[in-house]
């Protein structure tokens, strides 16, 4: 996904990465294979071809695929397919023109090609442009029914090619990880495995938080409109160029896509179609995911719901990082997630599920790093030793939106902990209130000297009566002697939300917090180092809290 957040800008920057469509049967495939020696944009050891096929929704939408097969493959050799479907495979560039002198396949997953040794291992790589992007026609559709039809068509097409074994695995990060979740939800027999790094689990929650608009309501639509209208390269074939310029003849495409973001009702058909967590119920495609708990782009919202609803094999790397890939490194060479072996584990996962090869090394189902920087292995996530509900009283605040010299809200804190305690899973808050406005709930890890780290947050619209909502999923260990503090108040400026303060006085008469707790003394360590982003986050989100009495016990 393409997204910005003001409070994270100091710590990380993310580069996301007019003719009618020609019916699929109207022209032959452009199937002449091109190698690296003929075009240096083609990876070494690969042969590149381009193909066009219809989407699966019965529309005129035509999809474009770049196919990379091992160079020198025997004519009768069949290969399992690693498929990625997304917005970033345009020949001119991923999210903006990149100055290429000639056309060629996207290098978005060159790291997978090299790190996974794809072609020597006997895999095909297929990159399919979603409707409205790259060489595909049609109107962009933000993971709606149209794009879901594109994913279905891409899986079926990749499985049915004469060079394919019929076994398909999906791969991606961010938007093309979201399409991997879509693939899982479509429950097609040909899809044998999904690797999804930093996806969005429920699209509504990325645009609104319990009714409060996020900054994404504008900048996501703008970003993808810019990618969708990126000009093709001069030497792209005629069919590619015609499809790439679809929006010139159909300016309504961009307007229609943007209007969807403004639908406020989470129960509307628009958003229910895009609630991938809910739609995962009963699915069983083997799934390998990553999620940064400190993400500021594709936040950890609805991940637990998705994993609970998904009934197939699950693997995951979860921890305190931002919007990065499993193999990414920071400027000084350290791994961004801190754990070695991303491609080893990924290819072992594909070998098992696409080729039927028993893994030579037993990797943990879930490798998890918490705020201590230590990694542990688990069979599932979350592991909950105890569920508890803490009542933390009430208080009042003015919904002023963070006006200077105004109190943001009220605080409640626990007694210091006798032993280290991990808060895991998805906290849920319930507030009984008088007044109307916005509410922000923050959780803090408070040290004995009063310094505190905000480690979880969420906002919501509030009306008279009881309002309950989930915070972001988390995995945070409070050290012995530390306390948990809960702050309830107005939405502070500089964050992720576009709120409209009511300036009403909100009186909270009862408040409770549902928590899942785990004992870190039971952890099984596994290899991995500290994610570099963790220290950047701690530096940016640590502040002193006002002194006050303990009002509840966390046990």
Coordinates of C-alpha atoms in Angstrom, one line a residue:
X1 CA 0.0 0.0 0.0
X2 CA 1.0 3.6 -0.5
X3 CA 0.5 5.6 2.7
X4 CA 2.0 8.3 4.9
X5 CA 1.8 9.1 8.5
X6 CA 3.0 12.3 10.1
X7 CA 4.1 10.8 13.4
X8 CA 6.2 8.2 11.7
X9 CA 7.9 10.4 9.1
X10 CA 10.9 11.0 11.4
X11 CA 11.5 7.4 11.8
X12 CA 10.9 5.7 8.4
X13 CA 10.1 6.5 4.8
X14 CA 8.3 4.2 2.5
X15 CA 8.6 4.1 -1.3
X16 CA 6.0 1.8 -2.2
X17 CA 7.1 0.7 -3.7
X18 CA -7.6 6.2 -24.1
X19 CA -8.7 3.1 -25.9
X20 CA -11.1 0.3 -25.2
X21 CA -9.6 -3.1 -24.2
X22 CA -8.9 -5.5 -27.0
X23 CA -10.8 -8.8 -26.5
X24 CA -8.4 -11.6 -25.5
X25 CA -9.1 -13.6 -28.6
X26 CA -8.5 -10.7 -31.0
X27 CA -4.7 -10.9 -31.2
X28 CA -2.2 -13.7 -30.7
X29 CA 0.0 -13.9 -27.6
X30 CA 3.3 -12.0 -27.7
X31 CA 5.2 -15.2 -26.9
X32 CA 8.7 -14.7 -28.3
X33 CA 11.0 -15.4 -25.4
X34 CA 13.6 -12.8 -24.5
X35 CA 16.7 -13.5 -22.4
X36 CA 19.0 -11.3 -20.3
X37 CA 21.6 -11.3 -23.1
X38 CA 18.9 -9.7 -25.4
X39 CA 17.5 -7.3 -22.8
X40 CA 19.3 -6.6 -19.5
X41 CA 16.0 -6.0 -17.7
X42 CA 15.3 -9.7 -17.9
X43 CA 16.9 -11.5 -14.9
X44 CA 19.9 -13.7 -15.6
X45 CA 18.9 -17.3 -16.2
X46 CA 15.3 -16.3 -17.2
X47 CA 13.3 -16.2 -20.5
X48 CA 10.6 -13.5 -20.5
X49 CA 7.3 -13.5 -22.4
X50 CA 4.2 -11.4 -22.2
X51 CA 0.6 -12.7 -22.3
X52 CA -3.0 -11.3 -22.3
X53 CA -6.1 -13.0 -21.0
X54 CA -9.6 -12.0 -19.8
X55 CA -10.6 -11.4 -16.2
X56 CA -13.1 -13.8 -14.7
X57 CA -16.1 -11.5 -14.2
X58 CA -17.4 -11.5 -17.8
X59 CA -16.4 -7.9 -18.4
X60 CA -14.2 -6.6 -21.2
X61 CA -11.3 -6.3 -18.8
X62 CA -8.1 -7.8 -20.2
X63 CA -5.2 -8.7 -17.9
X64 CA -1.5 -8.6 -18.8
X65 CA 1.1 -11.0 -17.4
X66 CA 4.9 -10.9 -17.5
X67 CA 6.1 -14.5 -17.3
X68 CA 9.7 -15.5 -16.4
X69 CA 10.7 -19.1 -17.0
X70 CA 14.1 -20.7 -16.6
X71 CA 16.3 -20.1 -19.6
X72 CA 17.0 -23.4 -21.4
X73 CA 13.9 -25.2 -20.0
X74 CA 13.1 -28.4 -21.9
X75 CA 10.0 -27.9 -24.0
X76 CA 8.1 -30.6 -22.0
X77 CA 9.3 -29.5 -18.6
X78 CA 6.5 -28.3 -16.3
X79 CA 7.1 -25.9 -13.4
X80 CA 5.2 -24.8 -10.3
X81 CA 4.3 -21.2 -10.4
X82 CA 5.0 -18.3 -8.0
X83 CA 2.4 -15.7 -8.8
X84 CA 2.1 -12.1 -7.8
X85 CA -0.9 -10.0 -8.7
X86 CA -0.8 -6.3 -8.1
X87 CA -0.4 -2.6 -9.0
X88 CA 3.4 -2.3 -9.1
X89 CA 4.4 -4.3 -12.2
X90 CA 4.2 -1.5 -14.8
X91 CA 7.1 -1.6 -17.2
X92 CA 7.8 2.1 -16.7
X93 CA 8.2 1.8 -12.9
X94 CA 6.6 0.5 -9.7
X95 CA 5.0 3.7 -8.3
X96 CA 6.4 6.3 -10.6
X97 CA 8.4 6.4 -13.9
X98 CA 11.9 5.1 -13.1
X99 CA 13.7 6.3 -16.3
X100 CA 14.1 2.9 -18.0
X101 CA 15.5 3.2 -21.5
X102 CA 13.6 0.2 -22.8
X103 CA 10.7 -1.9 -21.8
X104 CA 11.0 -5.1 -19.7
X105 CA 9.6 -7.0 -16.8
X106 CA 9.3 -5.3 -13.4
X107 CA 12.2 -5.8 -11.0
X108 CA 9.8 -5.6 -8.0
X109 CA 10.7 -9.1 -6.9
X110 CA 14.3 -9.3 -8.1
X111 CA 15.2 -10.0 -4.5
X112 CA 13.1 -13.1 -4.6
X113 CA 14.5 -14.2 -7.9
X114 CA 18.0 -14.0 -6.5
X115 CA 17.5 -14.8 -2.9
X116 CA 15.2 -17.7 -3.7
X117 CA 17.3 -18.9 -6.6
X118 CA 14.0 -19.4 -8.4
X119 CA 15.0 -20.5 -11.8
X120 CA 17.7 -23.0 -10.7
X121 CA 15.2 -24.4 -8.3
X122 CA 12.7 -25.0 -11.1
X123 CA 10.0 -22.3 -10.6
X124 CA 8.2 -20.0 -12.9
X125 CA 7.5 -16.4 -11.8
X126 CA 4.3 -14.7 -13.1
X127 CA 3.5 -11.1 -12.5
X128 CA 0.0 -10.0 -13.4
X129 CA -1.2 -6.4 -13.5
X130 CA -4.5 -5.7 -11.8
X131 CA -7.2 -4.0 -13.9
X132 CA -6.3 -0.4 -14.6
X133 CA -2.5 -0.9 -14.0
X134 CA 0.4 -1.7 -16.2
X135 CA -0.7 -3.5 -19.3
X136 CA -4.2 -4.4 -18.1
X137 CA -7.3 -2.6 -19.1
X138 CA -10.3 -1.7 -17.0
X139 CA -11.0 0.5 -14.0
X140 CA -9.0 0.2 -10.8
X141 CA -11.1 -1.2 -8.0
X142 CA -9.3 -1.2 -4.6
X143 CA -9.6 -4.9 -3.8
X144 CA -13.3 -5.0 -4.8
X145 CA -15.2 -7.6 -6.7
X146 CA -13.4 -6.6 -10.0
X147 CA -9.9 -7.0 -8.6
X148 CA -10.9 -10.3 -6.8
X149 CA -12.1 -11.5 -10.2
X150 CA -8.6 -10.6 -11.6
X151 CA -7.0 -12.7 -8.9
X152 CA -9.2 -15.7 -9.7
X153 CA -8.4 -15.4 -13.4
X154 CA -4.7 -15.0 -12.7
X155 CA -4.6 -18.2 -10.6
X156 CA -6.6 -20.2 -13.2
X157 CA -4.5 -18.9 -16.0
X158 CA -1.2 -19.7 -14.3
X159 CA -2.3 -23.2 -13.4
X160 CA -3.5 -24.0 -16.9
X161 CA -0.5 -23.1 -18.9
X162 CA 1.3 -25.9 -20.8
X163 CA 4.6 -25.2 -18.8
X164 CA 2.8 -25.2 -15.5
X165 CA 2.4 -28.2 -13.1
X166 CA -0.9 -26.7 -12.1
X167 CA 0.4 -25.8 -8.6
X168 CA 0.4 -22.1 -7.8
X169 CA 1.8 -20.2 -4.9
X170 CA 1.2 -16.5 -4.4
X171 CA 3.8 -14.0 -3.2
X172 CA 3.8 -10.4 -2.3
X173 CA 4.3 -7.5 0.1
X174 CA 1.8 -4.7 0.8
X175 CA -0.8 -4.5 -2.0
X176 CA 0.4 -7.7 -3.7
X177 CA 0.2 -9.3 -0.3
X178 CA -3.4 -8.2 0.0
X179 CA -4.1 -10.0 -3.3
X180 CA -2.6 -13.1 -1.7
X181 CA -5.2 -12.9 1.0
X182 CA -7.8 -12.5 -1.7
X183 CA -6.4 -15.6 -3.3
X184 CA -6.8 -17.6 -0.1
X185 CA -10.4 -16.4 0.3
X186 CA -11.3 -17.6 -3.2
X187 CA -10.4 -21.1 -2.1
X188 CA -9.2 -22.4 -5.5
X189 CA -7.7 -25.8 -5.7
X190 CA -4.8 -24.7 -7.8
X191 CA -3.6 -22.2 -5.1
X192 CA -1.4 -24.3 -2.9
X193 CA 0.3 -21.6 -0.7
X194 CA 0.3 -17.9 0.0
X195 CA 3.2 -15.8 1.3
X196 CA 1.9 -12.3 2.3
X197 CA 4.2 -9.7 3.9
X198 CA 2.6 -6.8 5.6
X199 CA -0.9 -6.9 4.1
X200 CA -4.1 -5.2 5.1
X201 CA -6.6 -7.6 6.6
X202 CA -9.7 -5.5 6.4
X203 CA -9.7 -2.5 4.0
X204 CA -12.3 -0.5 5.9
X205 CA -10.0 -0.3 9.0
X206 CA -7.2 1.1 6.9
X207 CA -9.5 4.0 5.7
X208 CA -11.6 4.6 8.9
X209 CA -11.2 3.8 12.5
X210 CA -14.6 3.0 14.0
X211 CA -16.1 5.9 12.0
X212 CA -13.2 8.4 12.2
X213 CA -11.6 9.0 8.8
X214 CA -7.9 8.3 8.4
X215 CA -5.5 10.3 6.2
X216 CA -5.7 7.3 3.8
X217 CA -9.1 8.4 2.7
X218 CA -7.4 10.9 0.4
X219 CA -3.8 9.9 -0.2
X220 CA -4.4 6.2 -1.1
X221 CA -6.8 7.1 -3.9
X222 CA -4.5 9.8 -5.1
X223 CA -1.4 7.5 -5.1
X224 CA -3.0 4.7 -7.0
X225 CA -4.6 7.1 -9.5
X226 CA -1.1 8.3 -10.2
X227 CA 0.2 4.7 -10.7
X228 CA -2.8 3.8 -12.9
X229 CA -2.2 6.7 -15.2
X230 CA 1.6 6.2 -15.6
X231 CA 2.4 6.4 -19.3
X232 CA 3.7 3.2 -20.9
X233 CA 7.1 3.1 -22.5
X234 CA 7.6 4.0 -26.2
X235 CA 8.7 0.4 -27.1
X236 CA 5.8 -1.4 -25.2
X237 CA 3.8 -3.4 -27.7
X238 CA 0.6 -1.8 -29.1
X239 CA -1.7 -4.0 -27.0
X240 CA 0.1 -3.1 -23.8
X241 CA 0.0 0.6 -24.7
X242 CA -3.7 0.5 -25.5
X243 CA -4.6 -1.1 -22.2
X244 CA -2.3 1.2 -20.2
X245 CA -4.1 4.2 -21.5
X246 CA -7.6 2.9 -20.7
X247 CA -8.2 5.8 -18.2
X248 CA -7.7 8.4 -20.9
X249 CA -10.9 7.2 -22.6
X250 CA -12.6 6.4 -19.3
X251 CA -12.0 9.3 -16.9
X252 CA -14.9 8.0 -14.8
X253 CA -12.6 5.2 -13.6
X254 CA -10.6 7.4 -11.2
X255 CA -13.7 9.2 -9.9
X256 CA -15.6 6.0 -9.3
X257 CA -12.6 4.5 -7.4
X258 CA -12.1 7.6 -5.3
X259 CA -15.8 7.8 -4.3
X260 CA -15.7 4.4 -2.8
X261 CA -13.3 5.5 -0.1
X262 CA -15.8 8.0 1.1
X263 CA -18.5 5.4 2.0
X264 CA -18.7 5.6 5.8
X265 CA -20.9 2.6 6.6
X266 CA -18.7 -0.5 7.5
X267 CA -21.8 -2.7 6.9
X268 CA -22.2 -1.5 3.3
X269 CA -21.6 -4.0 0.6
X270 CA -18.6 -2.0 -0.6
X271 CA -16.7 -2.6 2.7
X272 CA -18.1 -6.0 3.4
X273 CA -16.6 -7.2 0.1
X274 CA -13.2 -5.8 1.2
X275 CA -13.3 -7.3 4.8
X276 CA -10.8 -10.0 4.0
X277 CA -10.6 -11.2 7.6
X278 CA -14.3 -12.0 7.8
X279 CA -14.2 -13.6 4.3
X280 CA -11.4 -15.9 5.4
X281 CA -13.7 -18.0 7.5
X282 CA -13.3 -21.7 6.7
X283 CA -10.5 -21.2 4.2
X284 CA -7.5 -23.5 4.3
X285 CA -4.7 -22.5 1.9
X286 CA -1.4 -22.8 3.7
X287 CA -0.4 -19.3 4.7
X288 CA 2.9 -17.6 5.6
X289 CA 2.5 -14.0 6.8
X290 CA 4.5 -11.2 8.3
X291 CA 3.2 -8.3 10.4
X292 CA 4.9 -5.4 12.1
X293 CA 3.2 -4.5 15.3
X294 CA 4.5 -1.0 15.1
X295 CA 3.4 -0.6 11.4
X296 CA 2.3 2.8 10.3
X297 CA 1.2 1.8 6.8
X298 CA -0.6 -1.5 7.0
X299 CA -1.3 -1.6 10.7
X300 CA -1.9 -4.8 12.7
X301 CA -5.7 -4.6 12.6
X302 CA -7.9 -7.7 12.0
X303 CA -4.8 -10.0 11.8
X304 CA -6.1 -12.1 14.7
X305 CA -9.5 -12.3 13.2
X306 CA -8.1 -13.5 9.9
X307 CA -5.9 -16.1 11.5
X308 CA -8.8 -17.3 13.7
X309 CA -11.1 -17.6 10.7
X310 CA -8.4 -19.4 8.6
X311 CA -8.4 -23.1 9.2
X312 CA -5.3 -24.1 7.1
X313 CA -1.6 -24.4 8.0
X314 CA -0.2 -21.1 9.3
X315 CA 3.3 -19.6 9.5
X316 CA 4.4 -16.2 10.5
X317 CA 7.1 -13.7 11.4
X318 CA 5.6 -11.1 13.8
X319 CA 7.4 -8.3 15.6
X320 CA 8.2 -4.6 16.3
X321 CA 9.1 -3.3 12.8
X322 CA 7.5 -1.1 10.2
X323 CA 6.6 -1.6 6.5
X324 CA 9.5 -3.9 5.4
X325 CA 10.1 -7.2 3.7
X326 CA 11.5 -10.3 5.5
X327 CA 14.9 -9.8 3.7
X328 CA 15.1 -6.0 3.8
X329 CA 18.2 -4.4 5.4
X330 CA 18.6 -0.9 6.9
X331 CA 21.4 1.4 5.9
X332 CA 24.0 -0.1 8.2
X333 CA 23.4 -3.6 6.9
X334 CA 21.2 -5.0 9.7
X335 CA 18.2 -7.0 8.8
X336 CA 15.1 -4.8 9.2
X337 CA 13.1 -7.5 10.9
X338 CA 16.3 -8.9 12.6
X339 CA 15.9 -12.5 11.6
X340 CA 18.1 -14.5 9.1
X341 CA 16.8 -16.9 6.6
X342 CA 13.7 -15.3 5.0
X343 CA 14.2 -16.8 1.5
X344 CA 15.3 -20.2 3.0
X345 CA 12.0 -20.4 4.9
X346 CA 10.0 -19.1 2.1
X347 CA 11.3 -21.5 -0.5
X348 CA 11.1 -24.4 2.0
X349 CA 7.4 -23.4 2.4
X350 CA 6.8 -23.4 -1.4
X351 CA 8.8 -26.7 -1.9
X352 CA 6.6 -28.3 0.7
X353 CA 3.2 -27.2 -0.7
X354 CA 3.9 -26.8 -4.4
X355 CA 6.3 -29.7 -4.9
X356 CA 5.5 -32.0 -2.0
X357 CA 9.1 -31.9 -0.6
X358 CA 9.4 -32.5 3.1
X359 CA 11.3 -29.5 4.6
X360 CA 14.9 -30.5 5.5
X361 CA 14.8 -28.0 8.5
X362 CA 11.9 -27.7 10.9
X363 CA 11.2 -24.0 11.1
X364 CA 8.9 -22.7 13.8
X365 CA 5.3 -22.1 12.8
X366 CA 5.5 -18.6 14.3
X367 CA 8.7 -16.7 15.0
X368 CA 7.8 -13.6 17.1
X369 CA 9.9 -10.7 18.5
X370 CA 8.4 -8.5 21.2
X371 CA 9.6 -5.2 22.5
X372 CA 12.5 -6.8 24.5
X373 CA 14.1 -7.6 21.1
X374 CA 14.1 -11.3 21.8
X375 CA 12.7 -13.9 19.4
X376 CA 10.6 -16.9 20.4
X377 CA 8.9 -19.7 18.6
X378 CA 5.2 -20.7 19.0
X379 CA 2.9 -23.1 17.3
X380 CA 0.3 -20.4 16.9
X381 CA -0.4 -16.7 17.7
X382 CA -1.5 -15.5 20.0
X383 CA -0.7 -17.8 22.9
X384 CA -2.9 -16.8 25.8
X385 CA -2.2 -18.0 29.3
X386 CA -5.0 -15.9 30.8
X387 CA -7.7 -13.6 29.6
X388 CA -8.7 -10.8 31.9
X389 CA -11.0 -7.8 32.0
X390 CA -9.8 -4.8 34.0
X391 CA -12.2 -2.1 35.1
X392 CA -10.4 1.2 35.2
X393 CA -13.1 3.6 36.4
X394 CA -13.9 6.7 34.4
X395 CA -13.3 10.4 34.0
X396 CA -14.1 13.3 31.7
X397 CA -12.4 15.3 28.9
X398 CA -13.3 17.9 26.3
X399 CA -13.2 16.7 22.6
X400 CA -11.1 19.7 21.5
X401 CA -8.9 17.8 19.0
X402 CA -5.6 18.6 20.8
X403 CA -5.8 22.4 21.4
X404 CA -2.8 23.9 23.0
X405 CA -2.7 24.1 26.8
X406 CA -5.7 21.8 27.0
X407 CA -5.7 18.5 28.9
X408 CA -5.9 15.6 26.5
X409 CA -7.9 13.3 28.7
X410 CA -7.7 11.2 31.8
X411 CA -5.3 8.4 32.9
X412 CA -5.7 5.2 34.9
X413 CA -2.8 3.0 35.8
X414 CA -2.2 -0.4 37.3
X415 CA -0.2 -1.5 40.4
X416 CA 3.4 -2.3 39.5
X417 CA 3.7 -5.8 38.2
X418 CA 5.4 -8.4 40.4
X419 CA 6.7 -10.3 37.3
X420 CA 7.1 -9.7 33.6
X421 CA 3.8 -10.0 31.8
X422 CA 3.1 -9.9 28.1
X423 CA 0.0 -8.3 26.6
X424 CA -0.7 -10.1 23.3
X425 CA -3.4 -10.5 20.8
X426 CA -6.0 -7.8 20.4
X427 CA -7.0 -5.6 23.3
X428 CA -10.6 -4.4 23.4
X429 CA -12.0 -1.4 25.3
X430 CA -15.5 -0.7 26.4
X431 CA -16.6 2.8 27.4
X432 CA -19.9 3.9 28.8
X433 CA -20.2 7.7 28.2
X434 CA -22.3 10.8 28.2
X435 CA -21.8 13.2 25.3
X436 CA -20.8 12.9 21.7
X437 CA -17.5 13.2 20.0
X438 CA -14.2 11.4 19.3
X439 CA -12.2 9.3 21.7
X440 CA -8.6 8.1 21.6
X441 CA -7.4 5.3 23.8
X442 CA -3.7 4.8 24.3
X443 CA -1.9 2.0 26.3
X444 CA 1.4 2.9 28.0
X445 CA 4.2 0.8 29.4
X446 CA 5.2 2.9 32.5
X447 CA 8.7 2.4 34.1
X448 CA 9.2 3.0 37.8
X449 CA 10.7 6.4 37.1
X450 CA 7.5 7.5 35.3
X451 CA 8.7 7.4 31.8
X452 CA 6.2 5.7 29.5
X453 CA 6.1 4.2 26.0
X454 CA 2.8 4.3 24.1
X455 CA 2.6 0.9 22.6
X456 CA -1.0 0.6 21.4
X457 CA -3.7 3.1 20.3
X458 CA -7.1 3.3 18.6
X459 CA -9.8 5.9 18.1
X460 CA -13.5 5.9 17.6
X461 CA -16.6 8.0 17.3
X462 CA -18.4 8.1 20.7
X463 CA -22.1 8.6 21.4
X464 CA -24.2 8.4 24.6
X465 CA -24.3 4.8 25.9
X466 CA -21.7 2.1 25.6
X467 CA -19.1 1.9 22.8
X468 CA -16.7 -1.0 22.4
X469 CA -13.9 -1.4 19.9
X470 CA -10.7 -3.3 19.3
X471 CA -7.3 -1.6 19.6
X472 CA -4.5 -2.7 17.3
X473 CA -3.1 -6.1 17.8
X474 CA 0.1 -6.2 19.8
X475 CA 2.7 -8.3 21.5
X476 CA 4.3 -6.2 24.3
X477 CA 6.0 -7.3 27.5
X478 CA 5.8 -5.2 30.6
X479 CA 8.9 -5.8 32.8
X480 CA 8.6 -6.6 36.5
X481 CA 8.1 -3.3 38.4
X482 CA 6.4 -1.6 35.4
X483 CA 2.8 -0.6 35.2
X484 CA 0.1 -0.5 32.5
X485 CA -1.5 3.0 32.0
X486 CA -4.6 3.6 30.0
X487 CA -5.3 7.1 28.6
X488 CA -8.7 8.1 27.4
X489 CA -9.3 11.4 25.7
X490 CA -9.5 13.6 22.6
X491 CA -7.6 12.7 19.4
X492 CA -4.2 14.3 19.4
X493 CA -2.9 16.1 16.4
X494 CA -0.1 14.9 14.2
X495 CA -1.4 11.4 13.9
X496 CA -3.2 9.2 11.5
X497 CA -6.7 10.6 11.7
X498 CA -8.8 13.5 10.2
X499 CA -11.2 14.0 13.1
X500 CA -13.8 16.7 13.6
X501 CA -13.9 17.8 17.2
X502 CA -17.3 18.5 18.8
X503 CA -15.9 20.5 21.7
X504 CA -18.4 18.6 23.9
X505 CA -17.5 17.5 27.4
X506 CA -17.4 13.7 27.3
X507 CA -18.0 12.0 30.7
X508 CA -17.0 8.3 30.9
X509 CA -18.9 6.7 33.7
X510 CA -17.5 3.1 33.3
X511 CA -14.5 1.8 31.4
X512 CA -13.1 -1.7 30.9
X513 CA -10.3 -3.3 29.0
X514 CA -10.2 -6.9 27.8
X515 CA -6.7 -8.3 27.6
X516 CA -4.9 -11.5 26.7
X517 CA -1.9 -12.2 28.9
X518 CA 1.1 -14.5 28.5
X519 CA 4.0 -15.4 30.7
X520 CA 7.3 -14.7 28.9
X521 CA 9.0 -17.2 31.3
X522 CA 7.5 -19.9 29.2
X523 CA 9.1 -18.7 25.9
X524 CA 11.0 -21.0 23.6
X525 CA 13.9 -18.9 22.2
X526 CA 14.7 -18.9 18.5
X527 CA 17.3 -17.2 16.4
X528 CA 17.0 -13.5 15.5
X529 CA 18.3 -10.0 16.4
X530 CA 16.6 -6.8 17.5
X531 CA 14.6 -5.0 14.8
X532 CA 16.3 -1.6 14.2
X533 CA 13.0 0.2 14.0
X534 CA 12.2 -0.8 17.6
X535 CA 14.8 1.7 18.9
X536 CA 13.6 4.5 16.6
X537 CA 10.0 3.9 17.8
X538 CA 11.1 3.9 21.5
X539 CA 12.9 7.2 20.9
X540 CA 9.8 8.8 19.3
X541 CA 7.1 7.4 21.6
X542 CA 8.6 7.6 25.1
X543 CA 7.5 10.5 27.4
X544 CA 6.9 11.2 31.1
X545 CA 3.4 10.6 32.4
X546 CA 1.9 12.6 35.2
X547 CA 2.2 10.9 38.6
X548 CA -0.9 9.4 40.0
X549 CA -2.3 6.6 42.1
X550 CA -2.8 3.0 40.9
X551 CA -6.5 2.3 40.3
X552 CA -6.5 -1.3 39.1
X553 CA -4.5 -4.5 39.2
X554 CA -3.2 -6.4 36.2
X555 CA -2.9 -10.0 37.1

